[in-house]
Amino acid sequence: RKEVEQDPGPFNVPEGATVAFNCTYSNSASQSFFWYRQDCRKEPKLLMSVYSSGNEDGRFTAQLNRASQYISLLIRDSKLSDSATYLCVVPPSGGSYIPTFGRGTSLIVHP
Amino acid sequence: NAGVTQTPKFQVLKTGQSMTLQCAQDMNHNSMYWYRQDPGMGLRLIYYSASEGTTDKGEVPNGYNVSRLNKREFSLRLESAAPSQTSVYFCASSVLAESYEQYFGPGTRLTVT
Protein backbone atom coordinates (compact mmCIF):
# COMPACT_ATOMS: atom_id res chain seq x y z
CA ARG A 1 0.00 0.00 0.00
CA LYS A 2 1.27 3.48 -0.82
CA GLU A 3 2.03 5.61 2.22
CA VAL A 4 -0.76 8.10 1.59
CA GLU A 5 -3.58 7.69 -0.91
CA GLN A 6 -6.25 10.12 -1.99
CA ASP A 7 -8.92 9.89 -4.66
CA PRO A 8 -7.83 12.58 -7.13
CA GLY A 9 -11.44 13.35 -8.13
CA PRO A 10 -12.58 15.78 -9.28
CA PHE A 11 -15.57 15.86 -6.99
CA ASN A 12 -18.12 18.01 -8.77
CA VAL A 13 -20.85 19.26 -6.42
CA PRO A 14 -23.49 22.00 -6.44
CA GLU A 15 -23.40 24.89 -4.02
CA GLY A 16 -24.90 23.94 -0.69
CA ALA A 17 -24.01 20.25 -0.98
CA THR A 18 -22.16 18.23 1.62
CA VAL A 19 -19.06 16.48 0.37
CA ALA A 20 -16.51 14.22 2.03
CA PHE A 21 -13.05 13.04 1.06
CA ASN A 22 -10.95 10.30 2.57
CA CYS A 23 -7.23 9.85 2.83
CA THR A 24 -5.78 6.45 3.65
CA TYR A 25 -2.38 6.02 5.22
CA SER A 26 -0.12 3.07 5.87
CA ASN A 27 1.97 4.23 8.85
CA SER A 28 -0.04 2.98 11.81
CA ALA A 29 2.30 4.81 14.20
CA SER A 30 1.25 8.27 12.99
CA GLN A 31 -0.45 10.25 15.74
CA SER A 32 -1.55 13.43 14.03
CA PHE A 33 -2.58 14.38 10.54
CA PHE A 34 -3.23 17.52 8.58
CA TRP A 35 -5.43 18.79 5.79
CA TYR A 36 -4.10 21.52 3.51
CA ARG A 37 -5.95 23.42 0.84
CA GLN A 38 -4.29 24.40 -2.43
CA ASP A 39 -5.88 26.75 -4.92
CA CYS A 40 -4.92 26.50 -8.57
CA ARG A 41 -1.34 27.71 -9.11
CA LYS A 42 -1.03 28.81 -5.48
CA GLU A 43 0.77 27.54 -2.42
CA PRO A 44 -0.75 25.00 -0.01
CA LYS A 45 -2.33 26.49 3.10
CA LEU A 46 -3.02 24.68 6.33
CA LEU A 47 -6.72 23.98 6.74
CA MET A 48 -7.01 21.74 9.78
CA SER A 49 -5.10 19.39 12.01
CA VAL A 50 -6.59 16.02 12.94
CA TYR A 51 -5.97 14.23 16.18
CA SER A 52 -7.73 11.25 17.69
CA SER A 53 -10.72 13.32 18.79
CA GLY A 54 -11.27 14.86 15.38
CA ASN A 55 -11.62 18.55 14.68
CA GLU A 56 -14.39 20.89 13.61
CA ASP A 57 -14.07 24.42 12.27
CA GLY A 58 -17.27 25.95 11.00
CA ARG A 59 -18.41 24.02 7.95
CA PHE A 60 -15.36 21.77 8.00
CA THR A 61 -15.03 18.58 10.04
CA ALA A 62 -12.01 16.29 10.06
CA GLN A 63 -12.12 12.82 11.56
CA LEU A 64 -9.60 10.08 12.17
CA ASN A 65 -10.44 6.39 11.86
CA ARG A 66 -7.40 4.75 13.32
CA ALA A 67 -8.70 1.18 13.00
CA SER A 68 -9.15 1.52 9.24
CA GLN A 69 -6.25 3.94 8.87
CA TYR A 70 -7.92 6.82 7.14
CA ILE A 71 -8.74 10.44 7.81
CA SER A 72 -11.72 12.22 6.37
CA LEU A 73 -12.66 15.79 5.59
CA LEU A 74 -16.33 16.75 5.49
CA ILE A 75 -17.44 20.06 4.03
CA ARG A 76 -21.02 21.11 4.69
CA ASP A 77 -22.95 23.78 2.76
CA SER A 78 -20.30 23.98 0.03
CA LYS A 79 -19.43 27.41 -1.35
CA LEU A 80 -18.00 28.28 -4.74
CA SER A 81 -14.90 29.44 -2.90
CA ASP A 82 -14.33 25.92 -1.56
CA SER A 83 -13.22 24.87 -5.03
CA ALA A 84 -9.62 23.78 -4.59
CA THR A 85 -7.41 20.74 -4.16
CA TYR A 86 -7.30 19.26 -0.68
CA LEU A 87 -4.07 17.61 0.41
CA CYS A 88 -3.69 15.31 3.37
CA VAL A 89 -0.39 15.14 5.19
CA VAL A 90 0.90 12.29 7.29
CA PRO A 91 3.85 13.09 9.53
CA PRO A 92 6.67 10.57 9.74
CA SER A 93 7.54 8.44 12.69
CA GLY A 94 10.83 7.11 13.98
CA GLY A 95 12.81 10.32 14.21
CA SER A 96 12.47 11.47 10.61
CA TYR A 97 11.19 14.95 9.82
CA ILE A 98 10.00 14.08 6.32
CA PRO A 99 6.21 14.30 6.02
CA THR A 100 4.27 12.56 3.27
CA PHE A 101 1.85 14.63 1.26
CA GLY A 102 -1.00 12.99 -0.58
CA ARG A 103 -1.48 13.91 -4.23
CA GLY A 104 -4.68 15.73 -3.39
CA THR A 105 -8.39 15.56 -4.11
CA SER A 106 -9.84 18.15 -6.45
CA LEU A 107 -13.16 19.74 -5.50
CA ILE A 108 -15.23 21.80 -7.92
CA VAL A 109 -18.29 23.54 -6.51
CA HIS A 110 -20.64 24.83 -9.21
CA PRO A 111 -23.59 27.21 -9.02
CA ASN B 1 4.22 40.55 8.37
CA ALA B 2 4.94 39.03 4.94
CA GLY B 3 5.11 35.38 6.09
CA VAL B 4 7.24 33.34 3.68
CA THR B 5 8.61 35.08 0.60
CA GLN B 6 10.36 33.52 -2.39
CA THR B 7 12.30 34.93 -5.30
CA PRO B 8 12.14 34.70 -8.22
CA LYS B 9 8.51 33.86 -9.05
CA PHE B 10 9.39 32.51 -12.50
CA GLN B 11 12.64 31.38 -14.09
CA VAL B 12 13.68 29.75 -17.35
CA LEU B 13 17.08 28.09 -17.48
CA LYS B 14 19.00 26.24 -20.12
CA THR B 15 20.35 22.79 -19.31
CA GLY B 16 23.60 23.12 -17.40
CA GLN B 17 22.98 26.60 -16.03
CA SER B 18 22.98 27.24 -12.32
CA MET B 19 20.76 29.33 -10.13
CA THR B 20 19.78 29.96 -6.54
CA LEU B 21 16.22 30.19 -5.27
CA GLN B 22 15.84 32.47 -2.28
CA CYS B 23 13.44 32.06 0.63
CA ALA B 24 12.89 34.19 3.71
CA GLN B 25 10.41 34.06 6.60
CA ASP B 26 9.61 36.70 9.18
CA MET B 27 7.69 34.52 11.65
CA ASN B 28 10.72 33.62 13.78
CA HIS B 29 10.27 29.96 12.83
CA ASN B 30 13.03 27.53 13.58
CA SER B 31 12.49 25.09 10.73
CA MET B 32 12.48 25.65 7.00
CA TYR B 33 11.86 23.37 4.03
CA TRP B 34 12.18 23.16 0.27
CA TYR B 35 9.64 21.13 -1.71
CA ARG B 36 9.01 20.50 -5.36
CA GLN B 37 5.60 19.83 -6.85
CA ASP B 38 5.12 18.09 -10.17
CA PRO B 39 1.85 17.32 -11.97
CA GLY B 40 0.28 14.14 -10.65
CA MET B 41 2.75 13.94 -7.78
CA GLY B 42 2.43 15.03 -4.21
CA LEU B 43 4.73 17.61 -2.73
CA ARG B 44 8.16 16.05 -2.26
CA LEU B 45 10.68 17.30 0.24
CA ILE B 46 14.07 18.18 -1.22
CA TYR B 47 15.94 19.45 1.84
CA TYR B 48 15.02 20.82 5.21
CA SER B 49 16.64 22.72 8.03
CA ALA B 50 15.31 21.73 11.43
CA SER B 51 17.08 24.65 13.06
CA GLU B 52 19.56 27.37 12.21
CA GLY B 53 22.91 25.77 11.44
CA THR B 54 21.55 22.38 10.35
CA THR B 55 20.40 21.00 7.03
CA ASP B 56 19.27 17.50 6.06
CA LYS B 57 18.27 15.65 2.94
CA GLY B 58 14.66 14.98 2.16
CA GLU B 59 13.20 12.52 -0.33
CA VAL B 60 14.67 13.95 -3.53
CA PRO B 61 17.94 15.81 -2.76
CA ASN B 62 19.97 14.82 -5.83
CA GLY B 63 20.96 17.78 -7.98
CA TYR B 64 20.34 20.35 -5.25
CA ASN B 65 22.21 22.05 -2.45
CA VAL B 66 20.93 24.28 0.31
CA SER B 67 22.21 26.93 2.67
CA ARG B 68 20.57 28.08 5.90
CA LEU B 69 22.05 31.54 5.83
CA ASN B 70 20.51 32.62 9.15
CA LYS B 71 17.29 31.97 11.01
CA ARG B 72 15.25 33.86 8.40
CA GLU B 73 16.76 32.67 5.13
CA PHE B 74 17.06 29.30 3.42
CA SER B 75 18.29 29.10 -0.16
CA LEU B 76 18.16 26.28 -2.71
CA ARG B 77 20.83 25.98 -5.38
CA LEU B 78 20.76 24.08 -8.64
CA GLU B 79 24.37 23.70 -9.74
CA SER B 80 23.73 22.28 -13.21
CA ALA B 81 20.07 22.40 -14.14
CA ALA B 82 18.46 19.48 -15.94
CA PRO B 83 15.05 19.27 -17.67
CA SER B 84 13.95 16.84 -14.93
CA GLN B 85 14.18 19.76 -12.50
CA THR B 86 11.39 21.61 -14.27
CA SER B 87 8.89 22.01 -11.46
CA VAL B 88 7.23 24.36 -9.01
CA TYR B 89 9.38 24.91 -5.95
CA PHE B 90 7.88 25.84 -2.62
CA CYS B 91 9.66 26.98 0.48
CA ALA B 92 7.93 26.47 3.83
CA SER B 93 8.59 27.11 7.50
CA SER B 94 7.28 25.86 10.81
CA VAL B 95 7.84 26.70 14.46
CA LEU B 96 9.60 23.39 15.05
CA ALA B 97 10.55 20.44 12.87
CA GLU B 98 8.16 18.29 14.90
CA SER B 99 5.28 20.55 13.93
CA TYR B 100 3.83 19.80 10.53
CA GLU B 101 1.81 22.98 10.56
CA GLN B 102 3.83 24.51 7.80
CA TYR B 103 3.50 27.89 6.14
CA PHE B 104 4.34 28.02 2.46
CA GLY B 105 5.73 30.70 0.21
CA PRO B 106 4.08 31.51 -3.13
CA GLY B 107 6.38 29.26 -5.13
CA THR B 108 8.89 29.55 -7.96
CA ARG B 109 7.95 28.14 -11.36
CA LEU B 110 11.12 26.85 -12.95
CA THR B 111 11.46 25.61 -16.50
CA VAL B 112 14.66 24.01 -17.71
CA THR B 113 14.99 23.70 -21.49
Coordinates of C-alpha atoms in Angstrom, one line a residue:
Chain A
R1 CA 0.0 0.0 0.0
K2 CA 1.3 3.5 -0.8
E3 CA 2.0 5.6 2.2
V4 CA -0.8 8.1 1.6
E5 CA -3.6 7.7 -0.9
Q6 CA -6.3 10.1 -2.0
D7 CA -8.9 9.9 -4.7
P8 CA -7.8 12.6 -7.1
G9 CA -11.4 13.4 -8.1
P10 CA -12.6 15.8 -9.3
F11 CA -15.6 15.9 -7.0
N12 CA -18.1 18.0 -8.8
V13 CA -20.8 19.3 -6.4
P14 CA -23.5 22.0 -6.4
E15 CA -23.4 24.9 -4.0
G16 CA -24.9 23.9 -0.7
A17 CA -24.0 20.3 -1.0
T18 CA -22.2 18.2 1.6
V19 CA -19.1 16.5 0.4
A20 CA -16.5 14.2 2.0
F21 CA -13.1 13.0 1.1
N22 CA -11.0 10.3 2.6
C23 CA -7.2 9.9 2.8
T24 CA -5.8 6.4 3.7
Y25 CA -2.4 6.0 5.2
S26 CA -0.1 3.1 5.9
N27 CA 2.0 4.2 8.8
S28 CA 0.0 3.0 11.8
A29 CA 2.3 4.8 14.2
S30 CA 1.2 8.3 13.0
Q31 CA -0.5 10.2 15.7
S32 CA -1.6 13.4 14.0
F33 CA -2.6 14.4 10.5
F34 CA -3.2 17.5 8.6
W35 CA -5.4 18.8 5.8
Y36 CA -4.1 21.5 3.5
R37 CA -6.0 23.4 0.8
Q38 CA -4.3 24.4 -2.4
D39 CA -5.9 26.7 -4.9
C40 CA -4.9 26.5 -8.6
R41 CA -1.3 27.7 -9.1
K42 CA -1.0 28.8 -5.5
E43 CA 0.8 27.5 -2.4
P44 CA -0.8 25.0 0.0
K45 CA -2.3 26.5 3.1
L46 CA -3.0 24.7 6.3
L47 CA -6.7 24.0 6.7
M48 CA -7.0 21.7 9.8
S49 CA -5.1 19.4 12.0
V50 CA -6.6 16.0 12.9
Y51 CA -6.0 14.2 16.2
S52 CA -7.7 11.3 17.7
S53 CA -10.7 13.3 18.8
G54 CA -11.3 14.9 15.4
N55 CA -11.6 18.6 14.7
E56 CA -14.4 20.9 13.6
D57 CA -14.1 24.4 12.3
G58 CA -17.3 26.0 11.0
R59 CA -18.4 24.0 8.0
F60 CA -15.4 21.8 8.0
T61 CA -15.0 18.6 10.0
A62 CA -12.0 16.3 10.1
Q63 CA -12.1 12.8 11.6
L64 CA -9.6 10.1 12.2
N65 CA -10.4 6.4 11.9
R66 CA -7.4 4.8 13.3
A67 CA -8.7 1.2 13.0
S68 CA -9.2 1.5 9.2
Q69 CA -6.3 3.9 8.9
Y70 CA -7.9 6.8 7.1
I71 CA -8.7 10.4 7.8
S72 CA -11.7 12.2 6.4
L73 CA -12.7 15.8 5.6
L74 CA -16.3 16.7 5.5
I75 CA -17.4 20.1 4.0
R76 CA -21.0 21.1 4.7
D77 CA -23.0 23.8 2.8
S78 CA -20.3 24.0 0.0
K79 CA -19.4 27.4 -1.4
L80 CA -18.0 28.3 -4.7
S81 CA -14.9 29.4 -2.9
D82 CA -14.3 25.9 -1.6
S83 CA -13.2 24.9 -5.0
A84 CA -9.6 23.8 -4.6
T85 CA -7.4 20.7 -4.2
Y86 CA -7.3 19.3 -0.7
L87 CA -4.1 17.6 0.4
C88 CA -3.7 15.3 3.4
V89 CA -0.4 15.1 5.2
V90 CA 0.9 12.3 7.3
P91 CA 3.9 13.1 9.5
P92 CA 6.7 10.6 9.7
S93 CA 7.5 8.4 12.7
G94 CA 10.8 7.1 14.0
G95 CA 12.8 10.3 14.2
S96 CA 12.5 11.5 10.6
Y97 CA 11.2 14.9 9.8
I98 CA 10.0 14.1 6.3
P99 CA 6.2 14.3 6.0
T100 CA 4.3 12.6 3.3
F101 CA 1.9 14.6 1.3
G102 CA -1.0 13.0 -0.6
R103 CA -1.5 13.9 -4.2
G104 CA -4.7 15.7 -3.4
T105 CA -8.4 15.6 -4.1
S106 CA -9.8 18.1 -6.5
L107 CA -13.2 19.7 -5.5
I108 CA -15.2 21.8 -7.9
V109 CA -18.3 23.5 -6.5
H110 CA -20.6 24.8 -9.2
P111 CA -23.6 27.2 -9.0
Chain B
N1 CA 4.2 40.6 8.4
A2 CA 4.9 39.0 4.9
G3 CA 5.1 35.4 6.1
V4 CA 7.2 33.3 3.7
T5 CA 8.6 35.1 0.6
Q6 CA 10.4 33.5 -2.4
T7 CA 12.3 34.9 -5.3
P8 CA 12.1 34.7 -8.2
K9 CA 8.5 33.9 -9.0
F10 CA 9.4 32.5 -12.5
Q11 CA 12.6 31.4 -14.1
V12 CA 13.7 29.7 -17.3
L13 CA 17.1 28.1 -17.5
K14 CA 19.0 26.2 -20.1
T15 CA 20.3 22.8 -19.3
G16 CA 23.6 23.1 -17.4
Q17 CA 23.0 26.6 -16.0
S18 CA 23.0 27.2 -12.3
M19 CA 20.8 29.3 -10.1
T20 CA 19.8 30.0 -6.5
L21 CA 16.2 30.2 -5.3
Q22 CA 15.8 32.5 -2.3
C23 CA 13.4 32.1 0.6
A24 CA 12.9 34.2 3.7
Q25 CA 10.4 34.1 6.6
D26 CA 9.6 36.7 9.2
M27 CA 7.7 34.5 11.7
N28 CA 10.7 33.6 13.8
H29 CA 10.3 30.0 12.8
N30 CA 13.0 27.5 13.6
S31 CA 12.5 25.1 10.7
M32 CA 12.5 25.6 7.0
Y33 CA 11.9 23.4 4.0
W34 CA 12.2 23.2 0.3
Y35 CA 9.6 21.1 -1.7
R36 CA 9.0 20.5 -5.4
Q37 CA 5.6 19.8 -6.9
D38 CA 5.1 18.1 -10.2
P39 CA 1.8 17.3 -12.0
G40 CA 0.3 14.1 -10.6
M41 CA 2.8 13.9 -7.8
G42 CA 2.4 15.0 -4.2
L43 CA 4.7 17.6 -2.7
R44 CA 8.2 16.1 -2.3
L45 CA 10.7 17.3 0.2
I46 CA 14.1 18.2 -1.2
Y47 CA 15.9 19.4 1.8
Y48 CA 15.0 20.8 5.2
S49 CA 16.6 22.7 8.0
A50 CA 15.3 21.7 11.4
S51 CA 17.1 24.7 13.1
E52 CA 19.6 27.4 12.2
G53 CA 22.9 25.8 11.4
T54 CA 21.6 22.4 10.4
T55 CA 20.4 21.0 7.0
D56 CA 19.3 17.5 6.1
K57 CA 18.3 15.6 2.9
G58 CA 14.7 15.0 2.2
E59 CA 13.2 12.5 -0.3
V60 CA 14.7 13.9 -3.5
P61 CA 17.9 15.8 -2.8
N62 CA 20.0 14.8 -5.8
G63 CA 21.0 17.8 -8.0
Y64 CA 20.3 20.3 -5.3
N65 CA 22.2 22.1 -2.5
V66 CA 20.9 24.3 0.3
S67 CA 22.2 26.9 2.7
R68 CA 20.6 28.1 5.9
L69 CA 22.0 31.5 5.8
N70 CA 20.5 32.6 9.1
K71 CA 17.3 32.0 11.0
R72 CA 15.3 33.9 8.4
E73 CA 16.8 32.7 5.1
F74 CA 17.1 29.3 3.4
S75 CA 18.3 29.1 -0.2
L76 CA 18.2 26.3 -2.7
R77 CA 20.8 26.0 -5.4
L78 CA 20.8 24.1 -8.6
E79 CA 24.4 23.7 -9.7
S80 CA 23.7 22.3 -13.2
A81 CA 20.1 22.4 -14.1
A82 CA 18.5 19.5 -15.9
P83 CA 15.0 19.3 -17.7
S84 CA 13.9 16.8 -14.9
Q85 CA 14.2 19.8 -12.5
T86 CA 11.4 21.6 -14.3
S87 CA 8.9 22.0 -11.5
V88 CA 7.2 24.4 -9.0
Y89 CA 9.4 24.9 -6.0
F90 CA 7.9 25.8 -2.6
C91 CA 9.7 27.0 0.5
A92 CA 7.9 26.5 3.8
S93 CA 8.6 27.1 7.5
S94 CA 7.3 25.9 10.8
V95 CA 7.8 26.7 14.5
L96 CA 9.6 23.4 15.0
A97 CA 10.6 20.4 12.9
E98 CA 8.2 18.3 14.9
S99 CA 5.3 20.5 13.9
Y100 CA 3.8 19.8 10.5
E101 CA 1.8 23.0 10.6
Q102 CA 3.8 24.5 7.8
Y103 CA 3.5 27.9 6.1
F104 CA 4.3 28.0 2.5
G105 CA 5.7 30.7 0.2
P106 CA 4.1 31.5 -3.1
G107 CA 6.4 29.3 -5.1
T108 CA 8.9 29.5 -8.0
R109 CA 7.9 28.1 -11.4
L110 CA 11.1 26.8 -13.0
T111 CA 11.5 25.6 -16.5
V112 CA 14.7 24.0 -17.7
T113 CA 15.0 23.7 -21.5

